GROMACS .gro file of C-alpha atoms in nm:
model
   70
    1UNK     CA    1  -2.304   0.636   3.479
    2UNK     CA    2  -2.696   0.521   3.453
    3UNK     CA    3  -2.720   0.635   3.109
    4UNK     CA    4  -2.951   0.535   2.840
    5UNK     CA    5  -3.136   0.160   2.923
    6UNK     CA    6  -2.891  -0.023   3.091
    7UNK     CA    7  -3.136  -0.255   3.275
    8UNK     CA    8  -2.928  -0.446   3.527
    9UNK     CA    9  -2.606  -0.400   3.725
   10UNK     CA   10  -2.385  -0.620   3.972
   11UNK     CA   11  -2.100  -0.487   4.211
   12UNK     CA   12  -1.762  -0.695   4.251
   13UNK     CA   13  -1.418  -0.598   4.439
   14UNK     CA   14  -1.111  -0.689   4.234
   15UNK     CA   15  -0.765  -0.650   4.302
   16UNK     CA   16  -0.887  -0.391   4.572
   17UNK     CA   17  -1.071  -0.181   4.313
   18UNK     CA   18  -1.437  -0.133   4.277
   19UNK     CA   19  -1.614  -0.199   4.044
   20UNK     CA   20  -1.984  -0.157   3.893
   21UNK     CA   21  -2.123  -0.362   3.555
   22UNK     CA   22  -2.417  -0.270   3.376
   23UNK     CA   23  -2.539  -0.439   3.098
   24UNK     CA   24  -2.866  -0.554   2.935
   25UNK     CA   25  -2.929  -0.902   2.870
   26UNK     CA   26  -2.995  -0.991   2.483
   27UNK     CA   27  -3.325  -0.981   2.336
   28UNK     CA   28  -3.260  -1.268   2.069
   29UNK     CA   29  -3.340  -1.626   2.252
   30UNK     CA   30  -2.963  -1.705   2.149
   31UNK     CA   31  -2.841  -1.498   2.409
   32UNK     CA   32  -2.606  -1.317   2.185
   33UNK     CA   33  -2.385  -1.068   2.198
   34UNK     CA   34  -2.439  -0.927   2.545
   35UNK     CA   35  -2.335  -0.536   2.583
   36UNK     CA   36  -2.191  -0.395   2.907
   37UNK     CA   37  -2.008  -0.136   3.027
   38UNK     CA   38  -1.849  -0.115   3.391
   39UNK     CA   39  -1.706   0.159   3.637
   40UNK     CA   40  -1.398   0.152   3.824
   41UNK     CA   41  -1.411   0.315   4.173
   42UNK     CA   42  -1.669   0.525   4.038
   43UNK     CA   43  -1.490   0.619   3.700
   44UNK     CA   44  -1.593   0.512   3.402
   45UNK     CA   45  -1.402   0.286   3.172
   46UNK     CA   46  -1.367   0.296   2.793
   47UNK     CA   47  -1.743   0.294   2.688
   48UNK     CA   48  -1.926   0.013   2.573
   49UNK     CA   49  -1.760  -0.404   2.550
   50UNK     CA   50  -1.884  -0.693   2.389
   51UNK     CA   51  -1.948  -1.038   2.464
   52UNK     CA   52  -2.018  -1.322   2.239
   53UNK     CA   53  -2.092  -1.607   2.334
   54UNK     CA   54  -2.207  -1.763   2.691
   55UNK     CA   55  -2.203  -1.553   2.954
   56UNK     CA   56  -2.252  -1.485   3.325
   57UNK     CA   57  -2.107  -1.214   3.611
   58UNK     CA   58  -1.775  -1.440   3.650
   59UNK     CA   59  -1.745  -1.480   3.273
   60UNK     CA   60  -1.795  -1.087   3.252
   61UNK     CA   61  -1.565  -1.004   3.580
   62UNK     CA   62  -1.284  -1.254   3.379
   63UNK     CA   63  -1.305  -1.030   3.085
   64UNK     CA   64  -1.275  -0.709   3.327
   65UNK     CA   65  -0.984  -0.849   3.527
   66UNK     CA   66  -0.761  -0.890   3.187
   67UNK     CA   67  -0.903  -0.549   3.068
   68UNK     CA   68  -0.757  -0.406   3.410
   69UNK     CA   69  -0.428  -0.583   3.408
   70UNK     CA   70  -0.527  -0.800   3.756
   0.00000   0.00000   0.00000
């Protein structure tokens, strides 16, 4: 899925899946809105997701889990 400049990437296992982020941090010093996009067992899923406001991987993975369902 390494398309375009997606600079940074973590791996997490949820509910038994697996699952890749990418995302770029902000370039404004407010931090804000952070872009990502993710990968379920190797598939991706649904393009592109925003987050305003603070954020971190267990912020991001919290978003993911209700996207999923877990």
């Amino acid at each position: 899925m390494r398309k375009g400049n997606w600079e940074n990437e973590f791996k997490r296992t949820i509910g038994g899946k697996n699952v890749t982020v990418y995302f770029n941090p902000p370039d404004s010093e407010q931090g804000l809105p952070l872009m990502y996009k993710f990968e379920v067992d190797g598939v991706p899923y649904r393009g592109e997701h925003r987050l305003d406001g603070t954020w971190n991987q267990k912020v991001i993975m919290d978003c993911i889990e209700r996207m999923l369902d877990l």
